[in-house]
Each structure stands twice: as C-alpha cells, then as structure tokens.
Amino acid sequence: MFACIYGQVSPKDGFSDDAKQALLIDLAFTFSPLVERTFVDTVVLDISGDELLFSSQNQAEVNWTRGLGDEIARRAAESGLKVNVSVAANPDVAIHAARAFKGVTVIPAGAELSQLGNLSIKLLDYSLAGIDEKK
C-alpha cells in the first residue's frame, strides 16, 4: 500500500517551495521510512506495515487506510499545510488521486478504474508513464 501527500500550491500560505518540500518530506517520514519525493509538491510513502499501528484486529483495510489518511491530513494542518492525501495499492494511482481529489481519498485494490476512469486526461500526470510533454 502507498500513500501520496500532495501539498496544494497557494501563494497565500507563506511557505517557500523549499520550506513546503521540507515539511512534506518530514511529514511523510513520520509515517514511513520509505519516502520518495516525486515532485516539489508531492511525496509518496510506502505504508506497508502501518496497519499494525492504525488498525484493530477486525478492522477492514479501507478503515485503517482512511484513518491513516485522516491522521496525515490532521498533522499537515497542524503544520499549516493544506494537503490532499490518497491511499492506494499502486503509487501511481495514489499520485493521480491526490492531485485530482480534495481531502482524503482511499482507493481499494481493484477499484482503480471505477475511481479514476472518469477523470479528464488533462488531470493525469503523463510523466508517470514516461511520456514526453511535447508529444
């Protein structure tokens, strides 16, 4: 499972790009030792194993991932960041969801098409597929 944190760009928030990037990375490392900065405003973290911290024995996967997403968003707000958070089985799906949907989004494995299928092609990040912007 992967989570993506997308820090929405706002000139009014008072953060420089470097400061926002540092806050996003620090926030991600709070929840996982495996973090990748994919863009200045986006980090992806491997949350495999976090279910031990965020779920009870009988809790469904969607519930603990929703709880984790809510906790990431809460801590971001405490730091003064406005973020979108998504959780998915695939890191690219998590990135697309965080960039396309406001707040916390959980996309269970197998539900990717139903959740992302209606998005405009313009919202999808072509660079994740290795496509040149000019083509």
mmCIF file of C-alpha atoms in Angstrom:
data_model
loop_
_atom_site.group_PDB
_atom_site.id
_atom_site.type_symbol
_atom_site.label_atom_id
_atom_site.label_comp_id
_atom_site.label_asym_id
_atom_site.label_seq_id
_atom_site.Cartn_x
_atom_site.Cartn_y
_atom_site.Cartn_z
ATOM 1 C CA MET A 1 0.000 0.000 0.000
ATOM 2 C CA PHE A 2 1.096 3.520 -0.758
ATOM 3 C CA ALA A 3 0.057 6.958 0.393
ATOM 4 C CA CYS A 4 0.595 10.171 -1.507
ATOM 5 C CA ILE A 5 0.671 13.633 0.025
ATOM 6 C CA TYR A 6 0.081 16.487 -2.399
ATOM 7 C CA GLY A 7 0.746 19.948 -0.988
ATOM 8 C CA GLN A 8 -1.588 22.313 -2.763
ATOM 9 C CA VAL A 9 0.169 25.389 -4.087
ATOM 10 C CA SER A 10 -1.070 28.671 -2.684
ATOM 11 C CA PRO A 11 0.891 31.922 -2.733
ATOM 12 C CA LYS A 12 -1.055 32.986 0.370
ATOM 13 C CA ASP A 13 0.225 30.166 2.592
ATOM 14 C CA GLY A 14 3.532 31.941 3.230
ATOM 15 C CA PHE A 15 5.725 28.909 2.528
ATOM 16 C CA SER A 16 8.529 28.918 0.003
ATOM 17 C CA ASP A 17 8.782 25.884 -2.274
ATOM 18 C CA ASP A 18 11.807 24.671 -0.293
ATOM 19 C CA ALA A 19 10.028 25.075 3.048
ATOM 20 C CA LYS A 20 6.899 23.314 1.784
ATOM 21 C CA GLN A 21 9.001 20.496 0.345
ATOM 22 C CA ALA A 22 10.849 20.046 3.644
ATOM 23 C CA LEU A 23 7.573 19.997 5.600
ATOM 24 C CA LEU A 24 6.036 17.423 3.229
ATOM 25 C CA ILE A 25 9.077 15.162 3.477
ATOM 26 C CA ASP A 26 9.218 15.443 7.277
ATOM 27 C CA LEU A 27 5.503 14.681 7.469
ATOM 28 C CA ALA A 28 5.912 11.606 5.255
ATOM 29 C CA PHE A 29 8.813 10.288 7.345
ATOM 30 C CA THR A 30 6.510 10.469 10.374
ATOM 31 C CA PHE A 31 4.531 7.594 8.840
ATOM 32 C CA SER A 32 7.117 5.594 6.884
ATOM 33 C CA PRO A 33 10.878 5.226 6.478
ATOM 34 C CA LEU A 34 10.338 4.661 2.732
ATOM 35 C CA VAL A 35 9.592 8.052 1.181
ATOM 36 C CA GLU A 36 10.068 9.380 -2.343
ATOM 37 C CA ARG A 37 9.695 12.991 -3.418
ATOM 38 C CA THR A 38 8.174 12.703 -6.875
ATOM 39 C CA PHE A 39 7.645 16.436 -7.444
ATOM 40 C CA VAL A 40 8.261 19.598 -5.432
ATOM 41 C CA ASP A 41 4.706 19.420 -4.082
ATOM 42 C CA THR A 42 4.253 15.634 -3.959
ATOM 43 C CA VAL A 43 5.658 12.810 -1.839
ATOM 44 C CA VAL A 44 4.823 9.112 -1.919
ATOM 45 C CA LEU A 45 5.346 6.789 1.013
ATOM 46 C CA ASP A 46 5.200 3.036 1.360
ATOM 47 C CA ILE A 47 2.739 2.358 4.169
ATOM 48 C CA SER A 48 3.106 -1.418 4.192
ATOM 49 C CA GLY A 49 3.135 -2.419 7.840
ATOM 50 C CA ASP A 50 1.342 0.706 9.069
ATOM 51 C CA GLU A 51 -1.798 -1.372 9.577
ATOM 52 C CA LEU A 52 -0.157 -2.592 12.783
ATOM 53 C CA LEU A 53 -0.334 0.965 14.116
ATOM 54 C CA PHE A 54 -3.596 2.151 12.583
ATOM 55 C CA SER A 55 -5.975 -0.817 12.753
ATOM 56 C CA SER A 56 -7.604 -3.138 15.211
ATOM 57 C CA GLN A 57 -7.872 -6.898 14.671
ATOM 58 C CA ASN A 58 -11.267 -6.843 12.976
ATOM 59 C CA GLN A 59 -10.936 -3.562 11.109
ATOM 60 C CA ALA A 60 -11.246 -3.669 7.319
ATOM 61 C CA GLU A 61 -8.418 -2.406 5.106
ATOM 62 C CA VAL A 62 -10.406 0.625 3.936
ATOM 63 C CA ASN A 63 -10.996 1.684 7.555
ATOM 64 C CA TRP A 64 -7.358 1.666 8.669
ATOM 65 C CA THR A 65 -6.202 3.332 5.454
ATOM 66 C CA ARG A 66 -8.879 6.006 5.897
ATOM 67 C CA GLY A 67 -7.697 6.507 9.482
ATOM 68 C CA LEU A 68 -4.101 6.817 8.315
ATOM 69 C CA GLY A 69 -5.063 9.312 5.609
ATOM 70 C CA ASP A 70 -7.047 11.363 8.120
ATOM 71 C CA GLU A 71 -4.089 11.380 10.525
ATOM 72 C CA ILE A 72 -1.690 12.534 7.792
ATOM 73 C CA ALA A 73 -4.092 15.355 6.858
ATOM 74 C CA ARG A 74 -4.529 16.330 10.522
ATOM 75 C CA ARG A 75 -0.790 16.554 11.113
ATOM 76 C CA ALA A 76 -0.326 18.526 7.897
ATOM 77 C CA ALA A 77 -2.957 21.017 9.054
ATOM 78 C CA GLU A 78 -1.135 21.359 12.390
ATOM 79 C CA SER A 79 1.965 22.344 10.395
ATOM 80 C CA GLY A 80 -0.004 24.898 8.401
ATOM 81 C CA LEU A 81 -0.068 22.863 5.197
ATOM 82 C CA LYS A 82 -3.138 22.324 3.051
ATOM 83 C CA VAL A 83 -2.820 18.872 1.511
ATOM 84 C CA ASN A 84 -4.680 16.199 -0.362
ATOM 85 C CA VAL A 85 -3.905 12.661 0.774
ATOM 86 C CA SER A 86 -4.618 9.457 -1.073
ATOM 87 C CA VAL A 87 -4.033 5.804 -0.293
ATOM 88 C CA ALA A 88 -3.897 3.092 -2.965
ATOM 89 C CA ALA A 89 -2.278 -0.241 -3.739
ATOM 90 C CA ASN A 90 -0.238 1.377 -6.532
ATOM 91 C CA PRO A 91 1.929 4.503 -6.101
ATOM 92 C CA ASP A 92 0.894 5.998 -9.463
ATOM 93 C CA VAL A 93 -2.790 5.626 -8.591
ATOM 94 C CA ALA A 94 -2.101 7.314 -5.251
ATOM 95 C CA ILE A 95 -0.396 10.235 -7.040
ATOM 96 C CA HIS A 96 -3.231 10.704 -9.549
ATOM 97 C CA ALA A 97 -5.857 10.557 -6.798
ATOM 98 C CA ALA A 98 -4.047 13.038 -4.539
ATOM 99 C CA ARG A 99 -3.740 15.504 -7.404
ATOM 100 C CA ALA A 100 -7.328 15.044 -8.624
ATOM 101 C CA PHE A 101 -9.419 14.763 -5.446
ATOM 102 C CA LYS A 102 -9.644 17.132 -2.476
ATOM 103 C CA GLY A 103 -9.135 15.889 1.059
ATOM 104 C CA VAL A 104 -8.503 12.229 1.868
ATOM 105 C CA THR A 105 -9.156 9.566 -0.780
ATOM 106 C CA VAL A 106 -8.845 5.801 -0.372
ATOM 107 C CA ILE A 107 -8.850 3.637 -3.498
ATOM 108 C CA PRO A 108 -9.051 -0.070 -2.639
ATOM 109 C CA ALA A 109 -7.170 -2.552 -4.826
ATOM 110 C CA GLY A 110 -9.324 -3.409 -7.823
ATOM 111 C CA ALA A 111 -11.300 -0.145 -7.697
ATOM 112 C CA GLU A 112 -8.795 1.964 -9.635
ATOM 113 C CA LEU A 113 -10.846 2.105 -12.846
ATOM 114 C CA SER A 114 -14.083 2.994 -11.088
ATOM 115 C CA GLN A 115 -12.356 5.772 -9.118
ATOM 116 C CA LEU A 116 -10.062 7.256 -11.789
ATOM 117 C CA GLY A 117 -11.793 6.205 -15.014
ATOM 118 C CA ASN A 118 -13.877 9.364 -15.352
ATOM 119 C CA LEU A 119 -11.011 11.804 -14.814
ATOM 120 C CA SER A 120 -10.126 14.103 -17.667
ATOM 121 C CA ILE A 121 -6.956 13.045 -19.454
ATOM 122 C CA LYS A 122 -5.638 16.556 -18.724
ATOM 123 C CA LEU A 123 -5.661 15.793 -14.987
ATOM 124 C CA LEU A 124 -3.497 12.700 -15.349
ATOM 125 C CA ASP A 125 0.244 13.137 -14.974
ATOM 126 C CA TYR A 126 1.798 11.961 -18.237
ATOM 127 C CA SER A 127 5.314 11.948 -16.749
ATOM 128 C CA LEU A 128 4.446 8.900 -14.631
ATOM 129 C CA ALA A 129 4.161 6.901 -17.867
ATOM 130 C CA GLY A 130 7.400 8.338 -19.275
ATOM 131 C CA ILE A 131 5.606 10.317 -21.995
ATOM 132 C CA ASP A 132 7.312 13.432 -23.331
ATOM 133 C CA GLU A 133 5.291 16.586 -22.599
ATOM 134 C CA LYS A 134 5.720 17.870 -26.164
ATOM 135 C CA LYS A 135 4.142 14.813 -27.824
#
